GROMACS .gro file of C-alpha atoms in nm:
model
  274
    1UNK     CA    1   2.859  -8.229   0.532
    2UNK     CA    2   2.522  -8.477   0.472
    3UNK     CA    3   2.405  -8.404   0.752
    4UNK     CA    4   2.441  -8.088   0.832
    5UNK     CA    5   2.342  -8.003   0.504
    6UNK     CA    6   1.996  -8.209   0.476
    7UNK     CA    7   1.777  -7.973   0.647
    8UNK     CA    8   1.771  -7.697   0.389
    9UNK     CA    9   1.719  -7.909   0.107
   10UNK     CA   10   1.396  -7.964  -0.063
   11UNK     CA   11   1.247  -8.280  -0.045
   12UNK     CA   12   1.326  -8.393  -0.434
   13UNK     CA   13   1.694  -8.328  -0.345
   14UNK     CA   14   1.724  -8.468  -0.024
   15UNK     CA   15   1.559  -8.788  -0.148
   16UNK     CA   16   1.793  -8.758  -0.464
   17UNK     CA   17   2.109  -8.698  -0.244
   18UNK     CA   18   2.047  -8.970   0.019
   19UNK     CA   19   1.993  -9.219  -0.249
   20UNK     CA   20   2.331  -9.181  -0.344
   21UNK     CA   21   2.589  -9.490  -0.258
   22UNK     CA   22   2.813  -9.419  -0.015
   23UNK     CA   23   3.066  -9.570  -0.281
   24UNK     CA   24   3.181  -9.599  -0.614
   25UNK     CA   25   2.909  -9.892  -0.765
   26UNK     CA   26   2.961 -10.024  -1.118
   27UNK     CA   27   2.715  -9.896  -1.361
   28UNK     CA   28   2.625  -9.589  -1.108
   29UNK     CA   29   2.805  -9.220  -1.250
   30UNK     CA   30   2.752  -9.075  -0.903
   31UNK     CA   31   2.826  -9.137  -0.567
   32UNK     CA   32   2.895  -8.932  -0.214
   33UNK     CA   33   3.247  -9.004  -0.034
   34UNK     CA   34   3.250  -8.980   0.333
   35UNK     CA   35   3.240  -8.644   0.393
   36UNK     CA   36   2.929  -8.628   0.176
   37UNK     CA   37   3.106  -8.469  -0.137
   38UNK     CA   38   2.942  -8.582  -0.462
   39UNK     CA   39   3.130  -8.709  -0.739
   40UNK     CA   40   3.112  -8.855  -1.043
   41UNK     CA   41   3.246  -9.127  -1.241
   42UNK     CA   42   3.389  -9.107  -1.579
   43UNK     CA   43   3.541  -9.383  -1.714
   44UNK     CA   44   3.719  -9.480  -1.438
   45UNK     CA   45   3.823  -9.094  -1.387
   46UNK     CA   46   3.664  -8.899  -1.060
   47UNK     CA   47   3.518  -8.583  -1.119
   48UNK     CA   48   3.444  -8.305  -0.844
   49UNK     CA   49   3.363  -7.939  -0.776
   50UNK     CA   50   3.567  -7.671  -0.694
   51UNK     CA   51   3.371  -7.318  -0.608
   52UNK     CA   52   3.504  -6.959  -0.658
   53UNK     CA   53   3.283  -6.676  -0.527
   54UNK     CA   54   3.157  -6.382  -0.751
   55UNK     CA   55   3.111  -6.081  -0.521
   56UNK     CA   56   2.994  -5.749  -0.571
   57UNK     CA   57   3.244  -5.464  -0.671
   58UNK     CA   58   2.989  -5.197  -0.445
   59UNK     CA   59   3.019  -5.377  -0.122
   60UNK     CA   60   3.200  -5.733  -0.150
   61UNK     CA   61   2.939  -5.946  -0.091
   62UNK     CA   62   2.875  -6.269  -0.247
   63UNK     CA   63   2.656  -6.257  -0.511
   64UNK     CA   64   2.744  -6.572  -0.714
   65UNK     CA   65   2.974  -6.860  -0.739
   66UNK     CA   66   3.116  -7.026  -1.007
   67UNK     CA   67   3.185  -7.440  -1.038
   68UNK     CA   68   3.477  -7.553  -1.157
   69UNK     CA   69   3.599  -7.920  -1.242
   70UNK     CA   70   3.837  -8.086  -1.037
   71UNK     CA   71   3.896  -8.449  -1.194
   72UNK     CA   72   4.191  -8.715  -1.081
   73UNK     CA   73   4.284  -9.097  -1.269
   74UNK     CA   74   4.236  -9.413  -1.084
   75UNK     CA   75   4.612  -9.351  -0.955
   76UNK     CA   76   4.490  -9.041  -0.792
   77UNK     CA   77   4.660  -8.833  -0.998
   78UNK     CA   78   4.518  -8.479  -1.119
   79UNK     CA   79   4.401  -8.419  -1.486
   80UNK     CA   80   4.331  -8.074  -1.598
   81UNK     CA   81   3.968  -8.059  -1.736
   82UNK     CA   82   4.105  -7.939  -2.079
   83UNK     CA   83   4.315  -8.332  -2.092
   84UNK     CA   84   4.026  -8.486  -1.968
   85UNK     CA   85   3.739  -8.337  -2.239
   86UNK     CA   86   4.040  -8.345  -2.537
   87UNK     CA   87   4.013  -8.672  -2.474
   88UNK     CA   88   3.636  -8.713  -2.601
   89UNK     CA   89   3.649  -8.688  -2.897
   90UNK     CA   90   3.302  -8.805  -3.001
   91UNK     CA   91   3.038  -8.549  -2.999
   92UNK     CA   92   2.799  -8.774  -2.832
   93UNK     CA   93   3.008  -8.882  -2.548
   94UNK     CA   94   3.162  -8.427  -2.486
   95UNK     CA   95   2.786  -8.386  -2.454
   96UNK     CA   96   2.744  -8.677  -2.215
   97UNK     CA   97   3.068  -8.584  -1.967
   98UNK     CA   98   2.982  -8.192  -1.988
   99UNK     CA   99   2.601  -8.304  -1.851
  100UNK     CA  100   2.781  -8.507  -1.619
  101UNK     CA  101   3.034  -8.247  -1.512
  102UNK     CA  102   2.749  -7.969  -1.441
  103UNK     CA  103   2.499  -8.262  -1.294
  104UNK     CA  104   2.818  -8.330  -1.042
  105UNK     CA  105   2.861  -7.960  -0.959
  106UNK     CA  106   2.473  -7.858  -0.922
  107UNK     CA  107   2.458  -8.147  -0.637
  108UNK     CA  108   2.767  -8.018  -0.463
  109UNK     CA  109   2.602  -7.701  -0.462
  110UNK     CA  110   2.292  -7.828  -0.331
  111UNK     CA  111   2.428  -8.030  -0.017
  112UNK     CA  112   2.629  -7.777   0.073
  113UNK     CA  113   2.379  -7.524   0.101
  114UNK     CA  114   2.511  -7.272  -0.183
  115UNK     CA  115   2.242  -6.984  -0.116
  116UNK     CA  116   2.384  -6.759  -0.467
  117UNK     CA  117   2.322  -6.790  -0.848
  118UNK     CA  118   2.548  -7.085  -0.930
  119UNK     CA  119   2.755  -7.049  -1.230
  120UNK     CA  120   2.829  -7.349  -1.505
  121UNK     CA  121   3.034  -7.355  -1.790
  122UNK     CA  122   2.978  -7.539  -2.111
  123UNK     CA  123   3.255  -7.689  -2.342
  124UNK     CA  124   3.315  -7.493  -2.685
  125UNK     CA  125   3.266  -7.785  -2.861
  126UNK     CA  126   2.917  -7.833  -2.715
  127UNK     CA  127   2.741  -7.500  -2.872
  128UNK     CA  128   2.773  -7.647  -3.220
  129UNK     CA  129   2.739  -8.055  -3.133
  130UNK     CA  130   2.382  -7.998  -3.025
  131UNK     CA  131   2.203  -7.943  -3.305
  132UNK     CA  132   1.870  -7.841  -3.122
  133UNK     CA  133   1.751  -7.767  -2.783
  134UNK     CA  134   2.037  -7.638  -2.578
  135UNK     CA  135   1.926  -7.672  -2.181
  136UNK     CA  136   1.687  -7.871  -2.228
  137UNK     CA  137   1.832  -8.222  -2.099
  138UNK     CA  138   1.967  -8.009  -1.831
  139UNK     CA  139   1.669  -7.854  -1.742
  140UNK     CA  140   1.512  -8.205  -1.724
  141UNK     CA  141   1.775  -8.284  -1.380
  142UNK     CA  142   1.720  -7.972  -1.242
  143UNK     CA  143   1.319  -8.014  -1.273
  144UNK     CA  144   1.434  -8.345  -1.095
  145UNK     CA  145   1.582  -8.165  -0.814
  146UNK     CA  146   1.354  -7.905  -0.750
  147UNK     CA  147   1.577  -7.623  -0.843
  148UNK     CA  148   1.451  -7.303  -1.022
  149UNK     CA  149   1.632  -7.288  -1.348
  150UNK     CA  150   1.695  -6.891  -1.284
  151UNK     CA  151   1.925  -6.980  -0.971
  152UNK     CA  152   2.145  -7.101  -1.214
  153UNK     CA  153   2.360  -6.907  -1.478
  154UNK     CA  154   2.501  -7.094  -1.785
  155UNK     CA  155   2.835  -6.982  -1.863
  156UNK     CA  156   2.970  -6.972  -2.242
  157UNK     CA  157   3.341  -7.019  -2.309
  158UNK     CA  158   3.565  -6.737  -2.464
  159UNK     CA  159   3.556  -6.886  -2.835
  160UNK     CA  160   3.169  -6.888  -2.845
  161UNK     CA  161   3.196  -6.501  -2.848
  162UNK     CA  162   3.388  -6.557  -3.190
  163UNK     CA  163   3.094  -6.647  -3.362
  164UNK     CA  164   2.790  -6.440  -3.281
  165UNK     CA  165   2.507  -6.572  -3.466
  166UNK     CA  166   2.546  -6.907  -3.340
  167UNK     CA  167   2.648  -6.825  -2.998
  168UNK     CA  168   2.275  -6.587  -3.037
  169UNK     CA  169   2.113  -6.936  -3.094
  170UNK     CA  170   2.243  -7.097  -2.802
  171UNK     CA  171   2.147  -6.808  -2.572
  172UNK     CA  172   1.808  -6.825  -2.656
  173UNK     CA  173   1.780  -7.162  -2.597
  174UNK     CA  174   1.920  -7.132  -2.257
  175UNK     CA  175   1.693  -6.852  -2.169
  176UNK     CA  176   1.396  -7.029  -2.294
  177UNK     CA  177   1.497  -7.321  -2.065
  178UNK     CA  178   1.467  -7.053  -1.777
  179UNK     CA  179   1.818  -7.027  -1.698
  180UNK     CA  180   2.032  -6.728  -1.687
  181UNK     CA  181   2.349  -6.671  -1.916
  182UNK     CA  182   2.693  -6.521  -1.946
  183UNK     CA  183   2.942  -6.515  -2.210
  184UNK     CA  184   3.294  -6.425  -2.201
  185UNK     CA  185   3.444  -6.166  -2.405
  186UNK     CA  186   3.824  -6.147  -2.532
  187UNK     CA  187   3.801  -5.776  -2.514
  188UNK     CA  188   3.544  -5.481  -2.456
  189UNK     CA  189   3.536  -5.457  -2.832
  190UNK     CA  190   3.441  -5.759  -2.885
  191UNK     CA  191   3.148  -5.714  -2.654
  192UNK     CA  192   3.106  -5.380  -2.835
  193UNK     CA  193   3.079  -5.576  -3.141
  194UNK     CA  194   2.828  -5.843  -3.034
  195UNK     CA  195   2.576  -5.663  -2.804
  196UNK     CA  196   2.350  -5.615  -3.027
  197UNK     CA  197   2.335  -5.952  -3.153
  198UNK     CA  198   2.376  -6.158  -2.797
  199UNK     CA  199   2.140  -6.082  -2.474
  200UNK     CA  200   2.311  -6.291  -2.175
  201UNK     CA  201   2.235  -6.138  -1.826
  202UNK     CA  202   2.630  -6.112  -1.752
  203UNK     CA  203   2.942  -6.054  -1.928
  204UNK     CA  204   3.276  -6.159  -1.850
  205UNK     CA  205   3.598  -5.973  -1.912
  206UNK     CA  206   3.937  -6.028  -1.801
  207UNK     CA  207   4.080  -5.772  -1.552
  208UNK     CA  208   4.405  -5.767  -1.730
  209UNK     CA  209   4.204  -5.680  -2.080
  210UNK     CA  210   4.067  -5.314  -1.913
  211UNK     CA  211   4.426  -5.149  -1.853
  212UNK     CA  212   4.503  -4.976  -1.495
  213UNK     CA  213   4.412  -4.700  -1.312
  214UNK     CA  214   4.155  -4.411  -1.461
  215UNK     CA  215   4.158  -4.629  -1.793
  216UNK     CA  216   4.047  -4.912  -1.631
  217UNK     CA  217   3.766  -4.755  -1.494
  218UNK     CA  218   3.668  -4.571  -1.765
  219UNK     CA  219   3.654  -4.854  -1.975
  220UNK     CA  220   3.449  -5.022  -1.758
  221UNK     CA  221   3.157  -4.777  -1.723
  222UNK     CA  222   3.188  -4.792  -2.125
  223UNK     CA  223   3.158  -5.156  -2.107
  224UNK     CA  224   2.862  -5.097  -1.859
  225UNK     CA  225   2.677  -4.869  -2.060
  226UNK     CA  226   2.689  -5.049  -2.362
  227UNK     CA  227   2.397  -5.249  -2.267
  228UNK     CA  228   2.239  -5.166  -1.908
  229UNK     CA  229   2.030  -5.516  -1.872
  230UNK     CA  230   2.428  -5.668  -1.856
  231UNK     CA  231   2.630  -5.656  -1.587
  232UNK     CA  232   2.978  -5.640  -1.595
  233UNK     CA  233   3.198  -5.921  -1.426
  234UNK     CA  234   3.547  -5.860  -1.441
  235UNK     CA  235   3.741  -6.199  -1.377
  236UNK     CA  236   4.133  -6.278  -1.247
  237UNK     CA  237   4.163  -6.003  -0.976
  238UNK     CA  238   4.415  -6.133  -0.826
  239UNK     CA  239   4.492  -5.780  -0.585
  240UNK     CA  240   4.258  -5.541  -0.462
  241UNK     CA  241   4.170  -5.296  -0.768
  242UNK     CA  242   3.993  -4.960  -0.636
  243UNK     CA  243   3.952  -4.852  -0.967
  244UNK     CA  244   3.694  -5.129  -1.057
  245UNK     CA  245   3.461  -4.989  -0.765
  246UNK     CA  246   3.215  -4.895  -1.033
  247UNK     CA  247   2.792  -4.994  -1.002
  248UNK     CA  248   2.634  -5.289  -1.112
  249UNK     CA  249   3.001  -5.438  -1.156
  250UNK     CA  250   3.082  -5.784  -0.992
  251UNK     CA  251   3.475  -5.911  -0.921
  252UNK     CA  252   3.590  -6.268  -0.988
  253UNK     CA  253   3.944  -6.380  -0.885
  254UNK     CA  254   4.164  -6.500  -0.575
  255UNK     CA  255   4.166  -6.106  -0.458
  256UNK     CA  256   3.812  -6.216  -0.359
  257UNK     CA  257   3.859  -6.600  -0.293
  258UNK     CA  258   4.031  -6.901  -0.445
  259UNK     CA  259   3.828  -7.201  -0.567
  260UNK     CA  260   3.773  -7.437  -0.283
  261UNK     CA  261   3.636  -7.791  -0.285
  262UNK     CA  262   3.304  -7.903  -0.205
  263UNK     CA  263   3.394  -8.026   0.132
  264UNK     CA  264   3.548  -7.704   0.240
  265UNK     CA  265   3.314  -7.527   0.067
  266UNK     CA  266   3.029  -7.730   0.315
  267UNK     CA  267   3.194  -7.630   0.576
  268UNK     CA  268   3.265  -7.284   0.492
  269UNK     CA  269   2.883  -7.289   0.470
  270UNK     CA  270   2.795  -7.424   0.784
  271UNK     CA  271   3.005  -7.150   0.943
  272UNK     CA  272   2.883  -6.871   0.796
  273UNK     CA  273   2.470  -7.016   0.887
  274UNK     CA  274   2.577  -7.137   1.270
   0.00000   0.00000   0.00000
């Protein structure tokens, strides 16, 4: 994976990435294991990237992909990301592990040779625990890395669409960073309710929210129309849905592709280039 990967970085990454022990070093977060997979170190806890394409409903190709946390104890066992950020339970040290957790993910990205708007979530609990400048500490490491801040999409968690004005606030920020957003909805009427408040580029709904058949699609041109600078991403198709075929709409779930580590996501890569 490092080196296949190397030649299509850009020179602040490559420098970045081959920097990187080849181990786990005390007082370092991040290292690269053998098969050049970055990961990071939490407290003793390992934390990697999984990927899960985002493809479009028109034509199925890959248009995005989302990262998603993979993290194990020292005894190799797996944590679920919910046990492992439950656990922080000062603001100051969410903040820290969620930088760390997207920092891990953008790098995995990177070496691999992800050529797609990369999508990254942020904790709940993170919207309201910084008070100011949301993106901006992140936008400092991607700066770093030489990677535009519009290749990358930051995703807000269900509960942010709860509570519009703040979520509002957090957007902007984001945007003013240079990054693209998305925000998942509970239902189309809760987007119906807050898209006039909330501008993200992309807006998440569950498949199983929309119904079947005719209804389905019907309720997703609504959703669609309600704002025509948003597209539509409907998430957990887990079968081939027809009736979802609709334009500007884009189809998230293991119908499409499961999540796959960054490894096999590298190599996945290299296929598809050689």
């Amino acid at each position: 994976m490092a080196e296949a990967a190397a030649s299509h970085l850009n020179p602040l990454a490559r420098d970045f990435l081959t920097r990187l022990p080849q181990a786990p070093v005390p007082g370092k977060q991040l290292h690269r294991t053998e098969s050049g997979a970055v990961v990071g170190d939490w407290f003793g806890f390992e934390l990697s990237s999984a990927f899960q394409p985002i493809v479009d409903a028109a034509n199925g190709a890959v248009v995005g992909r989302e990262a998603f946390l993979r993290s194990h104890d020292p005894d190799e066992h797996g944590l679920s990301p919910w046990t492992l950020f439950s656990a922080a339970a000062e603001d100051a040290r969410l903040i820290a592990l969620d930088r760390l957790a997207r920092t891990v993910h953008l790098l995995n990205a990177l070496a691999a040779g992800n050529d797609v708007p990369l999508f990254l979530n942020v904790h709940g609990r993170l919207l309201a625990a910084v008070g100011d400048d949301h993106g901006r500490a992140f936008r400092r490491v991607v700066d770093a890395l030489g990677v535009q801040p519009d290749s990358i999409v930051i995703e807000t968690p269900p509960e942010a669409s709860a509570q519009p004005d703040l979520l509002a606030f957090v957007l902007r920020n984001y945007r003013a960073n240079g990054f693209r957003v998305a925000v998942n909805v509970e239902s189309a009427a809760q987007w119906q309710t807050i898209a006039n408040t909330v501008w993200p580029q992309f807006v998440k709904v569950d498949r199983r929210k929309l119904g079947s058949g005719v209804e389905a699609h019907e309720r997703l041109k609504w959703l669609a129309a309600l704002r025509e600078d948003a597209r539509i991403i409907v998430t957990h198709v887990e079968e081939p849905a027809p009736e979802l075929a609709a334009d500007h709409v884009l189809l998230q779930g293991y119908a499409y592709g499961h999540p796959v580590g960054a490894t096999a996501f590298a190599q996945e890569q290299q296929t598809g280039n050689g």
